[in-house]
Short mmCIF file of C-alpha atoms and ligand atoms in Angstrom, two decimals:
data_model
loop_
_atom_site.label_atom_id
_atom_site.label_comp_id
_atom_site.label_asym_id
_atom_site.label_seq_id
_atom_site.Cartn_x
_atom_site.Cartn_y
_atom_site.Cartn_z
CA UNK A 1 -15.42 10.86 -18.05
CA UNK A 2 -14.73 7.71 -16.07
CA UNK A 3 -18.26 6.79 -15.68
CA UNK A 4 -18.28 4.44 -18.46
CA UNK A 5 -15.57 2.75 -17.63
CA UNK A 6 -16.54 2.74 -13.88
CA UNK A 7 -19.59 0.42 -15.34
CA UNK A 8 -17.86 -2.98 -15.07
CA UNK A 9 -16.52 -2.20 -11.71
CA UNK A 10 -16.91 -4.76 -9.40
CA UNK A 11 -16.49 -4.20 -5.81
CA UNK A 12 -13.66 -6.18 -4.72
CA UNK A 13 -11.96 -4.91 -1.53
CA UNK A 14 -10.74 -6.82 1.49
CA UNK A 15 -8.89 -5.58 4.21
CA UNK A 16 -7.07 -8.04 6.61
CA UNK A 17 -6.13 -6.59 10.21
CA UNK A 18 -2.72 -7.12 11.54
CA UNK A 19 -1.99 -6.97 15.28
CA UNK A 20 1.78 -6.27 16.14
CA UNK A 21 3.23 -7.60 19.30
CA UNK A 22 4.53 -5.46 21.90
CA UNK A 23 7.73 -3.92 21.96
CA UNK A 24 10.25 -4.41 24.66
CA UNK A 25 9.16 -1.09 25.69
CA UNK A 26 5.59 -1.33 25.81
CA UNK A 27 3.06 -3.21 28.20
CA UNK A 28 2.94 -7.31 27.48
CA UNK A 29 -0.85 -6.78 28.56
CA UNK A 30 -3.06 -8.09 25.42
CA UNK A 31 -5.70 -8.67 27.34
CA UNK A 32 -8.08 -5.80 25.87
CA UNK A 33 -7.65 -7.70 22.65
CA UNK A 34 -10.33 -10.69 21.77
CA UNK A 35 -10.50 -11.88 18.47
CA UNK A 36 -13.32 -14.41 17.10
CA UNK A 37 -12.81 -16.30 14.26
CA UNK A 38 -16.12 -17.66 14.42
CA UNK A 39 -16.64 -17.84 10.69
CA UNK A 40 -13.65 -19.04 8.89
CA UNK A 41 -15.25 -20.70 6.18
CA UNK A 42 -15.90 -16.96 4.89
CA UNK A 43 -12.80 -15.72 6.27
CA UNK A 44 -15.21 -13.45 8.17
CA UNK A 45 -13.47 -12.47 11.50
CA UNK A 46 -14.14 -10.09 14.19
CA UNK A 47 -12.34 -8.09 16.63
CA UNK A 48 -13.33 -6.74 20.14
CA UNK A 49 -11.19 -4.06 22.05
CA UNK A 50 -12.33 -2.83 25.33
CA UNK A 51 -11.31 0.33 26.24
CA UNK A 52 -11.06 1.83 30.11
CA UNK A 53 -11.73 4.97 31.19
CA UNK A 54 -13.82 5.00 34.06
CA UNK A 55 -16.48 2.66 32.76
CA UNK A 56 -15.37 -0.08 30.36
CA UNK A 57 -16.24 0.64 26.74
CA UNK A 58 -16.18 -2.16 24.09
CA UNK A 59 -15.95 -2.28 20.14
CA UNK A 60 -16.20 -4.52 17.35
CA UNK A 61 -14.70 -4.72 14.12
CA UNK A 62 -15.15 -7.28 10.89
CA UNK A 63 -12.69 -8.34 8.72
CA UNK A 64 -12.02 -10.44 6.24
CA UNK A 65 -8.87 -11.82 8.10
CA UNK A 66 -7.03 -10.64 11.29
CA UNK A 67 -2.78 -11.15 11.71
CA UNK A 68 -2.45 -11.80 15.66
CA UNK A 69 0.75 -11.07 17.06
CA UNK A 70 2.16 -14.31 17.22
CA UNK A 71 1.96 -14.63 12.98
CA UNK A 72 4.85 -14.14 11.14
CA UNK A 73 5.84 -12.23 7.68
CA UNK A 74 5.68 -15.75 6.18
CA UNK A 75 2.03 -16.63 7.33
CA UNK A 76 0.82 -13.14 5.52
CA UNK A 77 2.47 -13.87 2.50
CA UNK A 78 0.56 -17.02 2.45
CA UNK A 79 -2.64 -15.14 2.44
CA UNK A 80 -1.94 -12.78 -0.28
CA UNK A 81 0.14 -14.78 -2.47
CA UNK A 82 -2.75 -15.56 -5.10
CA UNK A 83 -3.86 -12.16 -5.26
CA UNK A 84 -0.17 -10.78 -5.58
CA UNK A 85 -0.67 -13.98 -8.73
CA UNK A 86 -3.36 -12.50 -10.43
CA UNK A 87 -0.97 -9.56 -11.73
CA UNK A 88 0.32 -12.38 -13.95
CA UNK A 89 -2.91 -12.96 -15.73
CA UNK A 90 -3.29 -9.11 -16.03
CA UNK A 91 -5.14 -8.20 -13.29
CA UNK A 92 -4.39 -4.65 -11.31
CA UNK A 93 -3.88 -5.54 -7.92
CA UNK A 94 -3.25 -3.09 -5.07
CA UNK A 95 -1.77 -3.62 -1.62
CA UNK A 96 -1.88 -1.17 1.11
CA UNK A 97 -0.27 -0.56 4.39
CA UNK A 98 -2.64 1.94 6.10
CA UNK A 99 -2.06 2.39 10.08
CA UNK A 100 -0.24 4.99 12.71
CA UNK A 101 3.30 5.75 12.87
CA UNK A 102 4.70 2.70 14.53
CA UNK A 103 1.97 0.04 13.97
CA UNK A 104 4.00 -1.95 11.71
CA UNK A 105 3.67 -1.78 8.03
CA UNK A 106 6.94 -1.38 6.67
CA UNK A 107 7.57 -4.31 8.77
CA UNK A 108 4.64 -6.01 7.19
CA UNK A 109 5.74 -4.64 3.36
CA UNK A 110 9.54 -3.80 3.35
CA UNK A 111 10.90 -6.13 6.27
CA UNK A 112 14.37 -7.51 4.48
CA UNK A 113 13.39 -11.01 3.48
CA UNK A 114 10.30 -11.95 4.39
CA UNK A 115 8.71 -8.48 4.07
CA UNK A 116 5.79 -8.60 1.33
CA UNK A 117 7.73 -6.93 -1.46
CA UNK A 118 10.72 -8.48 -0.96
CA UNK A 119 8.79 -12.28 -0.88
CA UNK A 120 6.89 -11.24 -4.24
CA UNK A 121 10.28 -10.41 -5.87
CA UNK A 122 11.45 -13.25 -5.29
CA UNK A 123 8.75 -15.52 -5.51
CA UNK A 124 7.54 -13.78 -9.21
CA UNK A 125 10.79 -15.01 -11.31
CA UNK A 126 9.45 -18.92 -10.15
CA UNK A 127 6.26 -18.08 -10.76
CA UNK A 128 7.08 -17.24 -14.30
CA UNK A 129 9.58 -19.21 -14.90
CA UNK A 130 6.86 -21.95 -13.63
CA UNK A 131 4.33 -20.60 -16.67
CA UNK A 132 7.04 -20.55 -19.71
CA UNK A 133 5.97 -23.96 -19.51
CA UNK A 134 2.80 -23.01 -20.41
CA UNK A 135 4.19 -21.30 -23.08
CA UNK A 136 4.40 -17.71 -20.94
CA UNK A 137 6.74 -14.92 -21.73
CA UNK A 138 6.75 -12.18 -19.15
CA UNK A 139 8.64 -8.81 -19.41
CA UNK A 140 8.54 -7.33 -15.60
CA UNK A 141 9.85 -3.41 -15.29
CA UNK A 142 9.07 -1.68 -12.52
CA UNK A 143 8.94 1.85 -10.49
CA UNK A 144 9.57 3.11 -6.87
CA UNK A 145 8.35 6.34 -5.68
CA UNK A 146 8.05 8.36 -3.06
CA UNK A 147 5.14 10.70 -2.44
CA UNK A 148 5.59 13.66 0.02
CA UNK A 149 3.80 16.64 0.30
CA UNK A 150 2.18 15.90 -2.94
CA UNK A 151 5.38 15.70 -4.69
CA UNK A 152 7.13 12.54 -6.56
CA UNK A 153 10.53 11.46 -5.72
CA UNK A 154 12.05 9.10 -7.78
CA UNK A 155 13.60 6.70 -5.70
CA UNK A 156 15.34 4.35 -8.15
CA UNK A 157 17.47 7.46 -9.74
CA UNK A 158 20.94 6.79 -10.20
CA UNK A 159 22.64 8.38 -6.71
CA UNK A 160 25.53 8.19 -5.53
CA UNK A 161 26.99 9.14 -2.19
CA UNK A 162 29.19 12.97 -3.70
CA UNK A 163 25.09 13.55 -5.66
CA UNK A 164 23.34 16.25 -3.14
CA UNK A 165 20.13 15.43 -1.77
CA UNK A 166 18.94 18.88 -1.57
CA UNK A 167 19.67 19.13 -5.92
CA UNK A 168 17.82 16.20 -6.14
CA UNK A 169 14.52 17.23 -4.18
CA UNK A 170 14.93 20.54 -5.58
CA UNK A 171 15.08 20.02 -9.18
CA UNK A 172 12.84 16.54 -9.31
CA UNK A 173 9.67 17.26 -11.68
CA UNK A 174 7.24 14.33 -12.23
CA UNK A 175 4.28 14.55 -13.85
CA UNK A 176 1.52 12.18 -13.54
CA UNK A 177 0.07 11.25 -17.02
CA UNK A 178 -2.83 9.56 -17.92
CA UNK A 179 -3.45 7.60 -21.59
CA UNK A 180 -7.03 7.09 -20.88
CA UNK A 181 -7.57 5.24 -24.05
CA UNK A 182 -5.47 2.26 -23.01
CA UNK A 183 -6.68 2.87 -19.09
CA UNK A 184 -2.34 3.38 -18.72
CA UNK A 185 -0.55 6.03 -16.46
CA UNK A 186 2.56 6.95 -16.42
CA UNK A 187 4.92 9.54 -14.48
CA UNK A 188 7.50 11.65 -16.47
CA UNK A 189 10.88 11.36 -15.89
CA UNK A 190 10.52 8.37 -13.52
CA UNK A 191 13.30 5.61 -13.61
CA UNK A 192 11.58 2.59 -15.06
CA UNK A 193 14.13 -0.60 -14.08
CA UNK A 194 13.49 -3.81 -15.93
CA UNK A 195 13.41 -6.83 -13.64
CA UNK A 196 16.07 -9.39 -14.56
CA UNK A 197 17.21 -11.69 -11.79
CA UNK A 198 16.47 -11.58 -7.84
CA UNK A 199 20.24 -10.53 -7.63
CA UNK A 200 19.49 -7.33 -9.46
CA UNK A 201 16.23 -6.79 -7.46
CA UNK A 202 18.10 -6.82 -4.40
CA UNK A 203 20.37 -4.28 -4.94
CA UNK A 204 17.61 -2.27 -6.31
CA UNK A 205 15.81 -2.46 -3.31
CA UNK A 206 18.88 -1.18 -1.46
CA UNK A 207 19.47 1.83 -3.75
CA UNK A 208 15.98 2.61 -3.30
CA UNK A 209 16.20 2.61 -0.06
CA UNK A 210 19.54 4.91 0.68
CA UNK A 211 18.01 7.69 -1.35
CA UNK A 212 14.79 7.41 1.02
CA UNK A 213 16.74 7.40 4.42
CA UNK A 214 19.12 9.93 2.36
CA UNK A 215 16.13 12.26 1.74
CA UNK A 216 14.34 11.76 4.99
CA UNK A 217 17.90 13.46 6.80
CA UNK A 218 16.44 17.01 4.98
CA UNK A 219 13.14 16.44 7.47
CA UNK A 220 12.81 14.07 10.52
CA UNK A 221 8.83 13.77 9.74
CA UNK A 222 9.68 12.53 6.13
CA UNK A 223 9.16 8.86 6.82
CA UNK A 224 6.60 8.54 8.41
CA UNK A 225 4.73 10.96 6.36
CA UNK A 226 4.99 9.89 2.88
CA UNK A 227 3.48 6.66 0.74
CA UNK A 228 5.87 4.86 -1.13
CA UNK A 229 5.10 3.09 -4.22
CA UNK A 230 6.29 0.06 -5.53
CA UNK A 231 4.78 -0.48 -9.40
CA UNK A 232 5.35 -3.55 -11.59
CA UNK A 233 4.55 -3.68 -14.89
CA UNK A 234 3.93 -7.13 -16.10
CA UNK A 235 3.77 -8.08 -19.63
CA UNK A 236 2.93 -11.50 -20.72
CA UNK A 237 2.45 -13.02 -24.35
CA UNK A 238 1.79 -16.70 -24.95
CA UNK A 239 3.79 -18.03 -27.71
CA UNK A 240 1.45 -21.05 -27.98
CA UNK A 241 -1.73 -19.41 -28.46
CA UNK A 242 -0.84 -16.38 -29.14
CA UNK A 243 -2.78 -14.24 -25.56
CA UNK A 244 -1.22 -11.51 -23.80
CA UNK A 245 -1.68 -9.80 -20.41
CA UNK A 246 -0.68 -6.52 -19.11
CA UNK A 247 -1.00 -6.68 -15.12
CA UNK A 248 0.22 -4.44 -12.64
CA UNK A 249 1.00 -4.30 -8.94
CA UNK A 250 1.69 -1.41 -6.62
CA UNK A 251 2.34 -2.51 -3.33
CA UNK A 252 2.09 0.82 -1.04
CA UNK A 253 3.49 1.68 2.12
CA UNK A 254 1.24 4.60 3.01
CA UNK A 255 2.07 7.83 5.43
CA UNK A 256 1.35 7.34 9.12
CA UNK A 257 -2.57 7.70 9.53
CA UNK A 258 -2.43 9.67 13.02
CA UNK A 259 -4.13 12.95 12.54
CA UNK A 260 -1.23 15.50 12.59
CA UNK A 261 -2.06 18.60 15.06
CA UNK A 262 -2.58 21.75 12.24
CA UNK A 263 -2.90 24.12 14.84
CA UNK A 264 0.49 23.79 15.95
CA UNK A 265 1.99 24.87 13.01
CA UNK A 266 1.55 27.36 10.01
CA UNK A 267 2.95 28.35 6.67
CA UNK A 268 4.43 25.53 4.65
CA UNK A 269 4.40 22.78 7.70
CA UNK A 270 0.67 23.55 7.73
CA UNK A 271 0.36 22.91 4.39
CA UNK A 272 2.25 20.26 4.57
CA UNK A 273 0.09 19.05 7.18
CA UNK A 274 -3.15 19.82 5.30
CA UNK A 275 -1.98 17.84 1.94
CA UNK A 276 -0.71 14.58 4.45
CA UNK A 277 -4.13 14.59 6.28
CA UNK A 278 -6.12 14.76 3.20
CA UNK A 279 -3.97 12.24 0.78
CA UNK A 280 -5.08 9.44 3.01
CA UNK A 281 -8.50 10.81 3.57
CA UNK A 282 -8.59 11.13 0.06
CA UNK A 283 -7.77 7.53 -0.50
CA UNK A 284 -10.75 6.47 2.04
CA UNK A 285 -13.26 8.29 0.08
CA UNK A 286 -12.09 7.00 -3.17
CA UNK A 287 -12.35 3.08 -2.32
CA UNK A 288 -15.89 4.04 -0.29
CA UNK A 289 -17.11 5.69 -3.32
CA UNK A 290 -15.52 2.66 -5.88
CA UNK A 291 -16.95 0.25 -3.49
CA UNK A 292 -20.56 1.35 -2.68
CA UNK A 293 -23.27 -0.26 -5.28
CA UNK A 294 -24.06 2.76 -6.97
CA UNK A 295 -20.03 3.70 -7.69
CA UNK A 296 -20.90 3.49 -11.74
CA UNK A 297 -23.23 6.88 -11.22
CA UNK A 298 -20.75 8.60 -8.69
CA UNK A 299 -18.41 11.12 -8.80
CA UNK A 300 -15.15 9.40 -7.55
CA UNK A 301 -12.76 11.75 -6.39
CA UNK A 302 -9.42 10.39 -7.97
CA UNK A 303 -7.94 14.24 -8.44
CA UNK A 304 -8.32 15.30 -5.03
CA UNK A 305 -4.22 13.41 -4.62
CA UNK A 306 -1.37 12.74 -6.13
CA UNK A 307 -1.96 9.25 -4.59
CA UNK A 308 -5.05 8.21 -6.01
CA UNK A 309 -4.51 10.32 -9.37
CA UNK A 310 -1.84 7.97 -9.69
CA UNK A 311 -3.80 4.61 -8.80
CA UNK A 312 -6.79 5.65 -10.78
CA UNK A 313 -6.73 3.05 -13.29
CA UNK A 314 -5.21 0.36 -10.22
CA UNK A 315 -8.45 0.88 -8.55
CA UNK A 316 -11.22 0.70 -11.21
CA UNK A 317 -12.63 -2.08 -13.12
CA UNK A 318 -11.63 -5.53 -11.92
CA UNK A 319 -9.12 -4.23 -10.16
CA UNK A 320 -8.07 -6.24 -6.84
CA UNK A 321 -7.38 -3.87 -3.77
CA UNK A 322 -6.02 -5.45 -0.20
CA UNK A 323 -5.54 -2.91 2.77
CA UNK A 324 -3.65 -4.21 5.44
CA UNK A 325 -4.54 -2.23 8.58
CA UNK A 326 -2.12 -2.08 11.09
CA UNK A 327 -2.37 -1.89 14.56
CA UNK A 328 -0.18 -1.94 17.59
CA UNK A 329 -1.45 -4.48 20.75
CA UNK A 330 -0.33 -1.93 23.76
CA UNK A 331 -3.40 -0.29 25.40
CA UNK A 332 -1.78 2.94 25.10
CA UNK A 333 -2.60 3.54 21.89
CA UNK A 334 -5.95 2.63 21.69
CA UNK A 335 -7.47 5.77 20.46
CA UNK A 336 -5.20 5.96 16.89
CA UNK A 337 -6.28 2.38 17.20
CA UNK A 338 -9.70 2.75 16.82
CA UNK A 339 -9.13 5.50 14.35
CA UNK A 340 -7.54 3.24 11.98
CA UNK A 341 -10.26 0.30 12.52
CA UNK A 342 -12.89 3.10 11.85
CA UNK A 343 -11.00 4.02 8.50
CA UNK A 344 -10.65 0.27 7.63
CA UNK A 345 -14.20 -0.42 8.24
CA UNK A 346 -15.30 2.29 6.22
CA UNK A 347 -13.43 1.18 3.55
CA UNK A 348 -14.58 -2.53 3.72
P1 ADP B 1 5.53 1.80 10.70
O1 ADP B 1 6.16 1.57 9.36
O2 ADP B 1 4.05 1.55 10.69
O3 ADP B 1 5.86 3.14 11.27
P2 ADP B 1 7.38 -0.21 11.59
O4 ADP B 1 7.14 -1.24 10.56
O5 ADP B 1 8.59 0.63 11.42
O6 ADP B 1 6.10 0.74 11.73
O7 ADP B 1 7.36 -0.96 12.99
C1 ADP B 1 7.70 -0.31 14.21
C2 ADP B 1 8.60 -1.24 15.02
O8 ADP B 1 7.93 -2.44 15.35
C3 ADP B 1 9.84 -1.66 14.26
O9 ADP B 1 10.92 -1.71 15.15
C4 ADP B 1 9.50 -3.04 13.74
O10 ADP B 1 10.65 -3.83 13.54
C5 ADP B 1 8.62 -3.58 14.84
N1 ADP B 1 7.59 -4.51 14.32
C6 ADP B 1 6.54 -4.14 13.56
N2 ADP B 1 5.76 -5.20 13.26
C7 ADP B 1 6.35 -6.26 13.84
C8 ADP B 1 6.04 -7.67 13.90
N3 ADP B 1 4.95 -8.18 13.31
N4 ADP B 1 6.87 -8.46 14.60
C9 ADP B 1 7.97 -7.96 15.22
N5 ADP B 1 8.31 -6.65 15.19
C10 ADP B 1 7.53 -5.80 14.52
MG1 MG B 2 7.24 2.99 8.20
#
């Protein structure tokens, strides 16, 4: 049914690689990292990590920008602030943390301050405050869920500290719906805040994230196995000549990508297991198949998650998709390393 639609896709994926220092903890040893940047111009950059175990192995990896240790919340911001931009003149623009437990990307999307949701929240009221000039009127509402398991949690619900957590994540019932005629989804029953003033963002952002530490005390593996997903809706109208734009951004902090063990556990953790493992696998083969040159006659396998069900109509068209892929510097984990470069270069 998508097919059509699929038609004026354009492939437009890049996927920047960010390299997080070492912890206090962890060897100060970098030395198995080299990074060339011997192509700027393109932002084309590469990155060799030699690995020891007996002989010395070495591998390469491309990307269209690499994050060393040394750069800061700020200098990433820099990079993706005119993409983050394009949701004001109606683009669909999607931002992913993909990388093991660990490796950094809620410090990279959620860090207080500088993290990349928290800079676009409080750079987008100057932005648009910048283009009523222009004669721009924006409307901003936005979303903040929780996927786990393959089920919705809506974390901007009103909650307060007598509400039980266990009600909550029993009785919570979001659907995903699709108006396919206006390419629009929307989730039932999900708490749609309009965006006001950075003050009322902030304590948003709080709420938001009390009910998540509040529901990940019901299960230890809870945060580092779900996505969360932050949605704006952006509505603009030009009183001067009379254009609108409908834009959207969903910046995503997805599940730790280290392969989870299924034959240490059955029932419902191995289900569990089973629907984690494939929601990001899932993801993988939907950009691969959106991004390969024949995507328009391909079956792209949006239903196979709750995740990309839900992104569907983020990911199609001229959609704008940026995966940060995180990594952490110490040697020791050099094997979910290279299973999260492998994912990212598949993607790219
Ligand atoms: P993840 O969300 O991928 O599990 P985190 O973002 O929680 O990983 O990062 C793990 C730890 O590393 C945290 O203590 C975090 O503060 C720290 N950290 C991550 N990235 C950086 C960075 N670029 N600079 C400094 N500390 C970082
Ligand atoms: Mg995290």
């Amino acid at each position: 049914k998508l097919h059509n639609e699929l038609q004026e896709l354009r492939g437009n994926i890049r996927v920047y690689c960010r390299i997080r220092p070492p912890l206090l903890a962890e060897s100060q040893d970098t030395s198995h990292f080299h990074i060339e940047k011997f192509n700027e111009s393109k932002g084309f950059q590469a990155l060799t990590i030699k690995r020891e175990n007996g002989r010395c192995f070495s591998y390469n990896f491309h990307f269209d920008k690499i994050f060393e240790p040394h750069n800061t919340n700020a200098d990433v911001f820099q990079e993706i602030c005119q993409l983050v931009q394009c949701s004001l003149d109606g683009y669909n623009v999607c931002i992913f943390a993909y990388g093991q437990t660990g490796s950094g990307k809620t410090y990279t999307m959620l860090n207080p301050g500088d993290g990349m949701i928290p800079m676009t929240l409080s750079h987008i009221f100057q932005w648009t405050e910048d283009l009523m000039e222009h004669g721009w009127r924006y409307e901003m509402d936005c979303e903040y869920i929780e996927i786990y398991n393959e089920t919705i949690l809506d974390l901007l619900r009103e909650f307060n500290s007598n509400d039980n957590i266990d009600d909550i994540l029993e009785s919570q019932k979001h659907e995903i719906r699709h108006d396919h005629d206006n390419h629009a989804t929307s989730i039932t029953n999900v708490t749609k805040m309009k965006m006001t003033s950075q003050e009322q963002v902030d304590s948003m952002l709080k709420r938001a994230s009390r009910m998540r530490s509040t529901a990940c005390t019901r299960s230890n593996e809870r945060s580092s196995r779900s996505h969360s997903v932050f949605m704006v809706h952006i509505n603009g109208h030009n009183d001067q000549t009379g254009e609108v734009s409908h834009g959207k951004l969903n910046l995503i902090d997805l599940a730790g990508s280290e392969r989870i063990n299924s034959s240490l556990v059955t029932g419902d953790r191995l289900r569990e297991t089973q629907n984690i493992n494939k929601s990001l696998s899932c993801l993988g083969d939907v950009i691969y198949a959106l991004n390969s040159p024949d995507a328009a006659k391909r079956h792209i396998p949006f239903r196979n998650s709750k995740l990309t069900y839900l992104l569907q109509y983020s990911l199609i068209g001229d959609s704008k998709t940026l995966m940060f892929v995180n990594i952490p510097s110490d040697q020791k984990h050099t094997n979910e390393t290279l299973n999260s470069l492998r994912f990212a270069s598949k993607v790219n």
